[in-house]
XYZ file of N, CA, C and O in Angstrom:
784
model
N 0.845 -1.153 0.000
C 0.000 0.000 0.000
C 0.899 1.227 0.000
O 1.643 1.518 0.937
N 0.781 1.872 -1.044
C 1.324 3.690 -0.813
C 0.527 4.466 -0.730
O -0.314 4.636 -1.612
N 0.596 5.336 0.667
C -0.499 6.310 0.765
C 0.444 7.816 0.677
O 1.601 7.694 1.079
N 0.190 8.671 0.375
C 0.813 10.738 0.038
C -0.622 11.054 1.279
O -1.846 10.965 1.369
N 0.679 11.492 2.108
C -0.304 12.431 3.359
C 0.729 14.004 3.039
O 1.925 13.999 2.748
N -0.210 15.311 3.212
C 0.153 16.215 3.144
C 0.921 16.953 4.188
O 1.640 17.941 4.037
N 0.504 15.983 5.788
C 1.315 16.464 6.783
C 2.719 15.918 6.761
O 3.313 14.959 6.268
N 3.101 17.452 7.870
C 4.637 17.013 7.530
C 5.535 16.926 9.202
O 4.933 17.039 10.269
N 6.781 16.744 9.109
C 7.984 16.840 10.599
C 7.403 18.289 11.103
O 6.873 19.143 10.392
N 7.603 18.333 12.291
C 7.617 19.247 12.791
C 8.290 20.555 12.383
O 9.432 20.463 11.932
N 7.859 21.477 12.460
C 8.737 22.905 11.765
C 9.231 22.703 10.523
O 10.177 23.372 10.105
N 8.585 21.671 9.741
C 8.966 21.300 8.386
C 7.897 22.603 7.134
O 6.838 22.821 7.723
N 7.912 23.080 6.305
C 7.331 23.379 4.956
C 5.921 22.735 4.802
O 5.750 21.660 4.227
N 4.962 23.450 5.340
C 3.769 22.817 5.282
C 2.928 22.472 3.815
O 1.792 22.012 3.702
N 3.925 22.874 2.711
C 3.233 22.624 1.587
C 4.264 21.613 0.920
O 4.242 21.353 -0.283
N 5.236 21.031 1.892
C 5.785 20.014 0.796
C 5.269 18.018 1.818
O 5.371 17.444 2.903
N 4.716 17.817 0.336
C 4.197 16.601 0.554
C 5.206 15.462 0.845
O 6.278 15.309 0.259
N 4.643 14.585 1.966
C 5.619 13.545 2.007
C 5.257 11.654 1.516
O 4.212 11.140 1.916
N 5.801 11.214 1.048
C 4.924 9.955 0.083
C 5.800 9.175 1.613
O 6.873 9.437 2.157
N 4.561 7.998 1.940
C 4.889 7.249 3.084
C 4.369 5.996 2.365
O 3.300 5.790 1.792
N 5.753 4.999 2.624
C 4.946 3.692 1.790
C 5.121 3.014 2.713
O 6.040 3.177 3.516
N 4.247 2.108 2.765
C 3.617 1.074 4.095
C 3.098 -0.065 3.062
O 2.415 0.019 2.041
N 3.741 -1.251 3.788
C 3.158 -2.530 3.526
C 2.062 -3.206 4.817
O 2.558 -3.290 5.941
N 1.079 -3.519 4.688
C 0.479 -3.837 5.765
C 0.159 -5.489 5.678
O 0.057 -6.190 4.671
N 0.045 -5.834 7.007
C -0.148 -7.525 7.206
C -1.172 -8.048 8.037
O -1.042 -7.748 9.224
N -2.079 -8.692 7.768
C -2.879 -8.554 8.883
C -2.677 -9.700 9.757
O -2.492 -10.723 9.098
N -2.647 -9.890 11.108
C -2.013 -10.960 11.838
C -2.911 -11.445 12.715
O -2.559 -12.224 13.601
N -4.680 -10.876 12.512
C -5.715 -11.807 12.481
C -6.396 -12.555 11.687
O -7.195 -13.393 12.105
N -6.142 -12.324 10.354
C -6.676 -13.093 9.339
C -7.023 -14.472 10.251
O -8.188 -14.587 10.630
N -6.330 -15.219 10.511
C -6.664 -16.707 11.011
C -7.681 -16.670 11.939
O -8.032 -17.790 12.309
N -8.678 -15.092 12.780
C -9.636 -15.363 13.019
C -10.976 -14.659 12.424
O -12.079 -14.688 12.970
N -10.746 -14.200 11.538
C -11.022 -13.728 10.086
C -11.588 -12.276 10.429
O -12.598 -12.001 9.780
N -11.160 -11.308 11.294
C -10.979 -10.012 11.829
C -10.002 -9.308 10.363
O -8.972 -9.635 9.774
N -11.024 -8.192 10.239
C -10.222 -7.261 9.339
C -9.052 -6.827 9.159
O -8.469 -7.094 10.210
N -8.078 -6.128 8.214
C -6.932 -5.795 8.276
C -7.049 -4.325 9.042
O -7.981 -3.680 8.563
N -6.334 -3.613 10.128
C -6.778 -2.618 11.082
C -6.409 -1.396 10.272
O -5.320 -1.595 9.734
N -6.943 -0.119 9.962
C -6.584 0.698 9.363
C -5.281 1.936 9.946
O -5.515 2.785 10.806
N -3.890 1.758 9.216
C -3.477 2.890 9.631
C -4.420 4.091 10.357
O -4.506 4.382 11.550
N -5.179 4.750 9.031
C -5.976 6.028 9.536
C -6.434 6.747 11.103
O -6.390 7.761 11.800
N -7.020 4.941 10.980
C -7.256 4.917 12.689
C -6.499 5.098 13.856
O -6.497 6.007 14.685
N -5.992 4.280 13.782
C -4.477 4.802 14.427
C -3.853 6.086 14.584
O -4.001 6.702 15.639
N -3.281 6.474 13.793
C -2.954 7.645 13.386
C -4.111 8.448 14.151
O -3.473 9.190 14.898
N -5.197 8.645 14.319
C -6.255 9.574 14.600
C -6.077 9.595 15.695
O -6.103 10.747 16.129
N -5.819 8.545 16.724
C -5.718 8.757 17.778
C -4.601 9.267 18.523
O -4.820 9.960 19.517
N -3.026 8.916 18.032
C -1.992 9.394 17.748
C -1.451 10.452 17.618
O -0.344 10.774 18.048
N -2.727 11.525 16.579
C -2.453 12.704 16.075
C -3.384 13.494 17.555
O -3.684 14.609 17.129
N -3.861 13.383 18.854
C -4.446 13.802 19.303
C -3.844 14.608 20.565
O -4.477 14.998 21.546
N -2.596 14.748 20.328
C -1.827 15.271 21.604
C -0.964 14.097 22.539
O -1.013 12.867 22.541
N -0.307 14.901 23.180
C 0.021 13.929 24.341
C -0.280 13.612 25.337
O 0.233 12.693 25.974
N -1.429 14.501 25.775
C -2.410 13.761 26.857
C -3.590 12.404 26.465
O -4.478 11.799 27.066
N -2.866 12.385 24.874
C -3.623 10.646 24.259
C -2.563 9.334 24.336
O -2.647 8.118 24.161
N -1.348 10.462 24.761
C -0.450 9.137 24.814
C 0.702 8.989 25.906
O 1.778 8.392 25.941
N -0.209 10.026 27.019
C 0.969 9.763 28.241
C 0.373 9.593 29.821
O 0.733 9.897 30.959
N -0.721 8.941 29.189
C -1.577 8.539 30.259
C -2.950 9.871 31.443
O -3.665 9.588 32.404
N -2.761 11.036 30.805
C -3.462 11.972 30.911
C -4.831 11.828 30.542
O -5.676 12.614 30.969
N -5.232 10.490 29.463
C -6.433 10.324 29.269
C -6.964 9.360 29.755
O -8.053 8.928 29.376
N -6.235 8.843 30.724
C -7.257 7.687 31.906
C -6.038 6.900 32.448
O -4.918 7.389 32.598
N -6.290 5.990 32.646
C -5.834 4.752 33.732
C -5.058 4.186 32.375
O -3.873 3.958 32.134
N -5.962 4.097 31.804
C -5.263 2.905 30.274
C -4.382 3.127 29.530
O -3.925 2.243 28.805
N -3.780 4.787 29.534
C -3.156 4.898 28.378
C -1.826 5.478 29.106
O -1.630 6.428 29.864
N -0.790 4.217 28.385
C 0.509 4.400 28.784
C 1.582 4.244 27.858
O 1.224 3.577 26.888
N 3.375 4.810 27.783
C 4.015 5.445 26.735
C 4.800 4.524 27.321
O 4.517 4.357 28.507
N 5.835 3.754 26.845
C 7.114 3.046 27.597
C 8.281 3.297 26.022
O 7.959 3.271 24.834
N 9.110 3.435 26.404
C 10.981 3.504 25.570
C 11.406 2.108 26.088
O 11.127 1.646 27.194
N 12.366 1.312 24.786
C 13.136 -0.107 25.191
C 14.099 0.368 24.260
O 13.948 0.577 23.056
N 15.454 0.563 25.215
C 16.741 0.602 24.381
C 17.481 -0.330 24.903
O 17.183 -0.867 25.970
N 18.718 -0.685 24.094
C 19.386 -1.480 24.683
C 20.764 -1.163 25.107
O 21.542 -0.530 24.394
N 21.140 -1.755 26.641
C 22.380 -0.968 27.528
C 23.405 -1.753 26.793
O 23.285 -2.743 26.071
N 24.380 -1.106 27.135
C 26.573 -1.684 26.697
C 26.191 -3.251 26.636
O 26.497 -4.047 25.749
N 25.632 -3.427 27.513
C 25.841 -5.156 27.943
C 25.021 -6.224 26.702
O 25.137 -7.406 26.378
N 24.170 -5.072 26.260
C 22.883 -6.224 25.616
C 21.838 -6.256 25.503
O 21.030 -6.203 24.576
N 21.824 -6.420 27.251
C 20.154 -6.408 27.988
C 19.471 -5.028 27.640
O 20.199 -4.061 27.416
N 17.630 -4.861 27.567
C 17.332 -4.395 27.320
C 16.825 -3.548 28.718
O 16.691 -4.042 29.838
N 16.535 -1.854 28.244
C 15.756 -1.121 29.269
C 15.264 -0.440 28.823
O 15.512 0.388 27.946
N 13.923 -0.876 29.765
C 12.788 0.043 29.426
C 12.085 0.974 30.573
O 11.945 0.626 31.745
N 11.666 2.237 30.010
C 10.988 3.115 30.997
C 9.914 3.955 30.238
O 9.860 3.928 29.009
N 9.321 4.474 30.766
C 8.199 5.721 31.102
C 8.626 6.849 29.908
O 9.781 7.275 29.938
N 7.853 7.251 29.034
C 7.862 8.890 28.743
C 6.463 8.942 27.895
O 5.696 8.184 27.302
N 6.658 10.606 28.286
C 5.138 11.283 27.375
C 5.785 12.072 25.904
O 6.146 13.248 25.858
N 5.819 10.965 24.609
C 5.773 10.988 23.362
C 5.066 11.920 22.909
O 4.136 12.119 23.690
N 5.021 12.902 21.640
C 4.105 13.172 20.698
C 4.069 12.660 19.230
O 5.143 12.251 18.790
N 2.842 12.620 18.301
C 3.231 12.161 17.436
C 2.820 13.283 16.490
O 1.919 14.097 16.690
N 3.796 13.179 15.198
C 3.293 14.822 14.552
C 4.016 14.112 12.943
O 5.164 13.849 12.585
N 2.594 13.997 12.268
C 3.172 13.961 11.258
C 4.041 12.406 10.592
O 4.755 12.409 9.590
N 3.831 11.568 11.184
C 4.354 10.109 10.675
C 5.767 9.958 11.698
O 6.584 9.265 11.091
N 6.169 10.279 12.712
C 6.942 10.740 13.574
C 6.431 11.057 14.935
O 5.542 11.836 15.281
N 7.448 10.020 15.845
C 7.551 10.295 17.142
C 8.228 10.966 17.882
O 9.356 10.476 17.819
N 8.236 12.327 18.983
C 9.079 12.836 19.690
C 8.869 12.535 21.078
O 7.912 11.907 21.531
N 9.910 13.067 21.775
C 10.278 12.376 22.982
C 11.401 13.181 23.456
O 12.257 13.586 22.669
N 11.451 13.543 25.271
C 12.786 13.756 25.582
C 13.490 13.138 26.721
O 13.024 12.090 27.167
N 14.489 13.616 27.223
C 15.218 12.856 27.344
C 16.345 13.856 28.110
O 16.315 14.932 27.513
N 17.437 13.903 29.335
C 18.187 14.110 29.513
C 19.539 13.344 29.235
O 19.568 12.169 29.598
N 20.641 13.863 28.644
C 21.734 13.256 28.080
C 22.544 12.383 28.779
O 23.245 11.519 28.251
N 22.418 12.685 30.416
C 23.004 12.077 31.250
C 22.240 10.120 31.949
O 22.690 9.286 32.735
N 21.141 10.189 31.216
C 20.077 9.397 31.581
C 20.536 7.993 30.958
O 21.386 7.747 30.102
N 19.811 7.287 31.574
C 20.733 5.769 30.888
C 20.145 5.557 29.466
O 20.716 4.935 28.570
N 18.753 6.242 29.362
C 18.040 6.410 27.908
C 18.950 6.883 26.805
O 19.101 6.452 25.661
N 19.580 7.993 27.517
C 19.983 9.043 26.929
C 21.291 8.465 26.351
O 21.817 8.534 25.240
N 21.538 8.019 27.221
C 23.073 7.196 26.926
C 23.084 6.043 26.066
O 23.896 5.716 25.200
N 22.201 5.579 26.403
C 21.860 4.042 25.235
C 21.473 4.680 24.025
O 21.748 3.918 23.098
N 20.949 5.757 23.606
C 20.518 6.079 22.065
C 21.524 6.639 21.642
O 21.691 6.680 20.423
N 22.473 7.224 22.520
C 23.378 7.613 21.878
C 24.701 6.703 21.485
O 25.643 7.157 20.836
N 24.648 5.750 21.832
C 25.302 4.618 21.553
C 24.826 3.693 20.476
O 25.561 3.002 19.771
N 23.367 3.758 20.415
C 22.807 2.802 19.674
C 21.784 3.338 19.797
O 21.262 3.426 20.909
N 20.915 4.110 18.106
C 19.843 4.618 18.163
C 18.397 3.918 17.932
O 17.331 4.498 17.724
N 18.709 2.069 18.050
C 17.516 1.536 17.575
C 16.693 1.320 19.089
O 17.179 0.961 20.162
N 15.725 1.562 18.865
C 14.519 1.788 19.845
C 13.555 0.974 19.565
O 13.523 0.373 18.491
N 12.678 0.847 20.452
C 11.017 0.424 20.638
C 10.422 1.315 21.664
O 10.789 1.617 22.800
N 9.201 1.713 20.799
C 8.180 2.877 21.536
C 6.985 2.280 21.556
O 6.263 2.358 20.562
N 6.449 1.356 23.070
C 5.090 0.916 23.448
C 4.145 1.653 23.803
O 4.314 2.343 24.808
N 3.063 1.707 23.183
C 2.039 3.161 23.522
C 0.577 2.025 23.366
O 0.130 1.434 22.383
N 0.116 2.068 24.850
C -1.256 1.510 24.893
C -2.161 1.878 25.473
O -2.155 1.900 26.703
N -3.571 2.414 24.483
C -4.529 3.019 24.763
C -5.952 2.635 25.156
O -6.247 1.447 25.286
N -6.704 3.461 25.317
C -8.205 2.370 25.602
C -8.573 1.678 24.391
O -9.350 0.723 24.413
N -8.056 2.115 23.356
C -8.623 1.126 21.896
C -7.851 0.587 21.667
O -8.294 -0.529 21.395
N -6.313 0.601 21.519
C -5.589 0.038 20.591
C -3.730 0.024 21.637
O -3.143 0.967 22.168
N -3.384 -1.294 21.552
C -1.840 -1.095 21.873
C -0.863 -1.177 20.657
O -1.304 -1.758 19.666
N 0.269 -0.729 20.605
C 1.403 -0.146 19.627
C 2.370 -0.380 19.757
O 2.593 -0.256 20.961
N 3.147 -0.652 19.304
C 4.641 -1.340 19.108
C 5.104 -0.908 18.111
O 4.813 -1.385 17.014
N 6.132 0.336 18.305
C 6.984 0.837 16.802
C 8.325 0.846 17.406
O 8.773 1.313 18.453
N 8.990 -0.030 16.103
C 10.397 -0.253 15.832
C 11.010 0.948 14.999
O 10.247 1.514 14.216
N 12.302 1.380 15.096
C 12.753 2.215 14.419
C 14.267 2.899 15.128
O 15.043 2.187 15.764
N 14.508 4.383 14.887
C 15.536 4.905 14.901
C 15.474 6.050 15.741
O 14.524 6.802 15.521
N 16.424 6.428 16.839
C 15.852 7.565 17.831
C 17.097 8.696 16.982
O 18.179 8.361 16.501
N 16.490 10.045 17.024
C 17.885 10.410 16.547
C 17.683 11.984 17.378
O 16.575 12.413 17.699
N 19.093 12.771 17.656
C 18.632 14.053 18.650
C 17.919 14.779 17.295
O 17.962 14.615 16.076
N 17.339 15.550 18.111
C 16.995 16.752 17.211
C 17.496 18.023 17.337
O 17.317 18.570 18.426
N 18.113 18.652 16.435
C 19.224 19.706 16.759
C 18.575 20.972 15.674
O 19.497 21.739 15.397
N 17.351 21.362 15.044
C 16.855 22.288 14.814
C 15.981 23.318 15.726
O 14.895 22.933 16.161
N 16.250 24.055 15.888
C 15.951 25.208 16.920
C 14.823 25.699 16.393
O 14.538 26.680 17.080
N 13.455 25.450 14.947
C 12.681 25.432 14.988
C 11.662 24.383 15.388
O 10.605 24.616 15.976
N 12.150 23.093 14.962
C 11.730 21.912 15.263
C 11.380 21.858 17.213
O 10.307 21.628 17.771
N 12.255 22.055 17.612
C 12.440 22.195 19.160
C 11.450 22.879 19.702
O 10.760 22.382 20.592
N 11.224 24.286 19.168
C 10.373 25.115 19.568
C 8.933 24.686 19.067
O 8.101 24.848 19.959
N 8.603 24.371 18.329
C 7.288 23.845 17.977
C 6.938 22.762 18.384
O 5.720 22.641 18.253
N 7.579 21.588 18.978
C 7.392 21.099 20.063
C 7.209 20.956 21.083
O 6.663 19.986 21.607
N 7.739 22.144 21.710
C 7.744 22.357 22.935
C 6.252 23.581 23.118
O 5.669 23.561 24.202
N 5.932 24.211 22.410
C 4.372 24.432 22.405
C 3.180 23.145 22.343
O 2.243 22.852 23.087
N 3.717 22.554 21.081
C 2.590 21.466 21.608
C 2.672 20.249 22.600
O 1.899 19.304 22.439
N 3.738 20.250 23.786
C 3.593 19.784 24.538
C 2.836 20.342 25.871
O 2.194 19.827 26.785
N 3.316 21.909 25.442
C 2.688 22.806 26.463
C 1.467 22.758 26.496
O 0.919 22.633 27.591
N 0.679 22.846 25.273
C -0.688 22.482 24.784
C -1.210 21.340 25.467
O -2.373 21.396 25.865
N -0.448 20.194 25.686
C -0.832 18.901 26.050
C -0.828 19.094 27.453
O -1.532 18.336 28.118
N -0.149 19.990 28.039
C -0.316 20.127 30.068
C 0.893 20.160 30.247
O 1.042 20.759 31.313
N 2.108 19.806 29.749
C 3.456 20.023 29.812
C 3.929 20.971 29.999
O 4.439 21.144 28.892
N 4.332 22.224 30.843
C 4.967 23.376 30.355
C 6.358 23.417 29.949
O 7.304 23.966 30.515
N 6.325 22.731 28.848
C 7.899 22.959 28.429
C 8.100 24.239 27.457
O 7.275 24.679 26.656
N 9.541 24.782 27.756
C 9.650 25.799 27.066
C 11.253 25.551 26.621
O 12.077 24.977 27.333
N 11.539 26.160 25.162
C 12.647 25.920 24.456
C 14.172 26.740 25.641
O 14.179 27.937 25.927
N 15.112 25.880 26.052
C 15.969 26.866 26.865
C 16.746 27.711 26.242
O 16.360 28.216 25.188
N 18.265 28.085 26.905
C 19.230 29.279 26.102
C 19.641 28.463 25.008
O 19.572 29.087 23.950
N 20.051 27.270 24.883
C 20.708 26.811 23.832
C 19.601 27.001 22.516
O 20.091 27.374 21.450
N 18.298 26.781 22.572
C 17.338 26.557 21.588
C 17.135 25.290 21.059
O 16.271 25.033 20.220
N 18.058 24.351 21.622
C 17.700 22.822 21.089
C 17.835 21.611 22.001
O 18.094 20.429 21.775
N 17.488 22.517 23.456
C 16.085 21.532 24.434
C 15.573 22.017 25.006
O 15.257 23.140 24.611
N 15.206 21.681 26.036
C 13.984 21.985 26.832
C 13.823 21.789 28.144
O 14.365 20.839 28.709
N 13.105 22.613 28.740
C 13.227 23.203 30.139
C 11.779 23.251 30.958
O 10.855 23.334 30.148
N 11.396 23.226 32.121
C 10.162 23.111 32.744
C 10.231 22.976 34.334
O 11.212 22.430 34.838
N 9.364 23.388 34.997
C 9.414 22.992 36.291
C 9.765 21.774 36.459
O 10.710 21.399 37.154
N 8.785 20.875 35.631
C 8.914 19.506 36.344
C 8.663 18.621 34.875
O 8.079 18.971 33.850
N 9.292 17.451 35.188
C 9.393 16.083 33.940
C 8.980 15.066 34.968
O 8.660 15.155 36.154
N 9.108 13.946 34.013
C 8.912 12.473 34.375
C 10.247 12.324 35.323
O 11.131 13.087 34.933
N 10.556 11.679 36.264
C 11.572 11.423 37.453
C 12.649 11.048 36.148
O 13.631 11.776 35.997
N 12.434 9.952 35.269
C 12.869 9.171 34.471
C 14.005 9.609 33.387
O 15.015 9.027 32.991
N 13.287 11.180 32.993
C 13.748 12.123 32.082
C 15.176 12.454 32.712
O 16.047 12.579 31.852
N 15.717 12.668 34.384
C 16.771 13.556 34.818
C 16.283 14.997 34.902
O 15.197 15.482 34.587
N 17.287 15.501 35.370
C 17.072 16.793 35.731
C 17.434 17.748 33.912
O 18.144 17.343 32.991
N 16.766 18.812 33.985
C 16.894 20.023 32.978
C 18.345 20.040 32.846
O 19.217 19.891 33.703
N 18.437 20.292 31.353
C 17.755 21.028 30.394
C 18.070 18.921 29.685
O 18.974 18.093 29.792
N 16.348 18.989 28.861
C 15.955 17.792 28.213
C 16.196 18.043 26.316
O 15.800 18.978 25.620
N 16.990 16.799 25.920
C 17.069 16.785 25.076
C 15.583 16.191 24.344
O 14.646 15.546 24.813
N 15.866 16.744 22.963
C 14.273 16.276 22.618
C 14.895 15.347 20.805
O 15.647 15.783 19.934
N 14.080 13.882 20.909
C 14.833 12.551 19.946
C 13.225 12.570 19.119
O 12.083 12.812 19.510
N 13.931 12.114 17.569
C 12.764 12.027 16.752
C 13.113 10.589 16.345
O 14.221 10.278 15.908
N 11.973 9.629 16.538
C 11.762 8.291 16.678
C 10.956 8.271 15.257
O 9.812 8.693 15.092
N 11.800 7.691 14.272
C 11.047 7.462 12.502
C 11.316 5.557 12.679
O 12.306 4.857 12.891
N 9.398 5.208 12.386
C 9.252 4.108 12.522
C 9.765 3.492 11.445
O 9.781 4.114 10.382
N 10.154 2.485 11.495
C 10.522 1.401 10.645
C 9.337 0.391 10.366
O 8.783 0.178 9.287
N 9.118 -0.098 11.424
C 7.898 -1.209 11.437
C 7.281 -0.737 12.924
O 7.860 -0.332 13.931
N 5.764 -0.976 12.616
C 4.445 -1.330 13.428
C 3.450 -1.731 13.908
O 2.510 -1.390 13.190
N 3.020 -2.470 15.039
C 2.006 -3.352 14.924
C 1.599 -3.081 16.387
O 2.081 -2.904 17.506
N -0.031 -3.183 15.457
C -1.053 -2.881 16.814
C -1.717 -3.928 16.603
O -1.893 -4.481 15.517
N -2.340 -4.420 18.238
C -3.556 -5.034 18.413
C -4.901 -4.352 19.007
O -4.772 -3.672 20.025
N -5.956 -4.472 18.529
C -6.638 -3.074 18.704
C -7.603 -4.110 20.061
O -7.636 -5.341 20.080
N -8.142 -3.387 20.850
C -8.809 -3.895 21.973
C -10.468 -3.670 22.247
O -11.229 -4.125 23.101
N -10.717 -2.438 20.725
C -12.022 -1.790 20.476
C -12.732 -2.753 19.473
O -11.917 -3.516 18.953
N -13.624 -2.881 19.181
C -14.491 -3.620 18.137
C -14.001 -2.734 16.887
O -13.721 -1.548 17.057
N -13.911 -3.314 15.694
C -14.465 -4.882 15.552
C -12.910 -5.968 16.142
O -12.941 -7.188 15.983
N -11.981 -5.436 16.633
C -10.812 -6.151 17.406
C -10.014 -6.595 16.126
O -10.592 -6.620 15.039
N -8.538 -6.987 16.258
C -7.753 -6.855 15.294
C -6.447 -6.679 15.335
O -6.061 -5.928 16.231
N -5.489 -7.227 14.507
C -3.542 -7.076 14.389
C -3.332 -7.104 13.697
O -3.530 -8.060 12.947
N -2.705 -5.957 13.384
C -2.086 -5.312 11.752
C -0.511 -4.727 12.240
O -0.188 -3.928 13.119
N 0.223 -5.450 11.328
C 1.791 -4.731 11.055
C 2.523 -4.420 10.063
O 2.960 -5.164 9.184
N 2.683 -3.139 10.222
C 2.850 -1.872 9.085
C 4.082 -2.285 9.060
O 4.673 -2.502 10.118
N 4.735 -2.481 7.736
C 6.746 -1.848 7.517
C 6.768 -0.604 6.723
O 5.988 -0.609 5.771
N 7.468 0.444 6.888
C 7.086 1.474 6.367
C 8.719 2.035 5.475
O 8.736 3.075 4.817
């Protein structure tokens, strides 16, 4: 499947189109449940980060899995946004997160909601545009976050973060999926995995 969505990266050229090609699989067929629609997804996704950092109930929770020097994997807590076919996220540099992506930027970002849980594979990378930064950091503010862009212009600053994050000033990582797969928990129920 190739779908052309008109949205774009953050602080990106709002009139240049981006072509996103996705193969999809459906991994209920064998109980003869539909193939799950990107769209859907995405809709819920595109709804802020109080849709994906547990601000919208009991159910909905964000987890990071990188992997440490040794191998083994670690995972923790953060409040993601998604904007545009793209995940953001931050992060203090000193953090074992912080330290594992920068060693090794392949990631997993678990995000499970009252309809649907998520599993995206892919690539964490910093983000070092000082518009990008700033337009993030409004729509996190938007979401209940008060983050605001600091002196450098390419992170971010606030009273208060996740314990998880470290102390200020937070770097902020753009997570471009590779592959995805949800099992949806809403009717008509369903597992679909995107490679993109």
């Amino acid at each position: 499947m190739v779908r052309v969505r008109t949205g774009q990266p953050a602080g990106s050229d709002p009139a240049r189109k981006v072509r996103i090609h996705m193969e999809a699989k459906n991994l209920a067929e064998l109980y003869g449940l539909p193939l799950v629609d990107w769209q859907r997804v995405e809709a819920l996704l595109s709804g802020g980060p109080e849709r994906l950092a547990g601000a919208g109930g009991a159910d909905n929770r964000s987890w990071l899995a990188t992997t440490n020097p040794d191998g083994s994997p670690h995972l923790t807590g953060l409040g993601p946004l998604y904007v545009s076919g793209l995940f953001y996220f931050t992060t203090g540099g000193a953090t074992r997160k912080g330290r594992n992506l920068a060693r090794d930027p392949r990631c997993a970002l678990g995000i499970s909601t009252d309809e649907f849980d998520l599993a995206v594979d892919g690539d964490a990378v910093l983000v070092e545009d000082p518009d990008v930064v700033a337009d993030l950091a409004v729509r996190w503010a938007a979401g209940g976050w008060p983050a605001a862009v600091d002196a450098t212009g390419i992170a971010l600053t606030a009273e208060y973060s996740a314990p998880s994050a470290g102390p200020p000033p937070w770097q902020v990582y753009r997570l471009t999926p590779r592959q995805a797969t949800v099992v949806l928990s809403a009717s008509p129920g369903g597992a679909t995995r995107w490679r993109f």
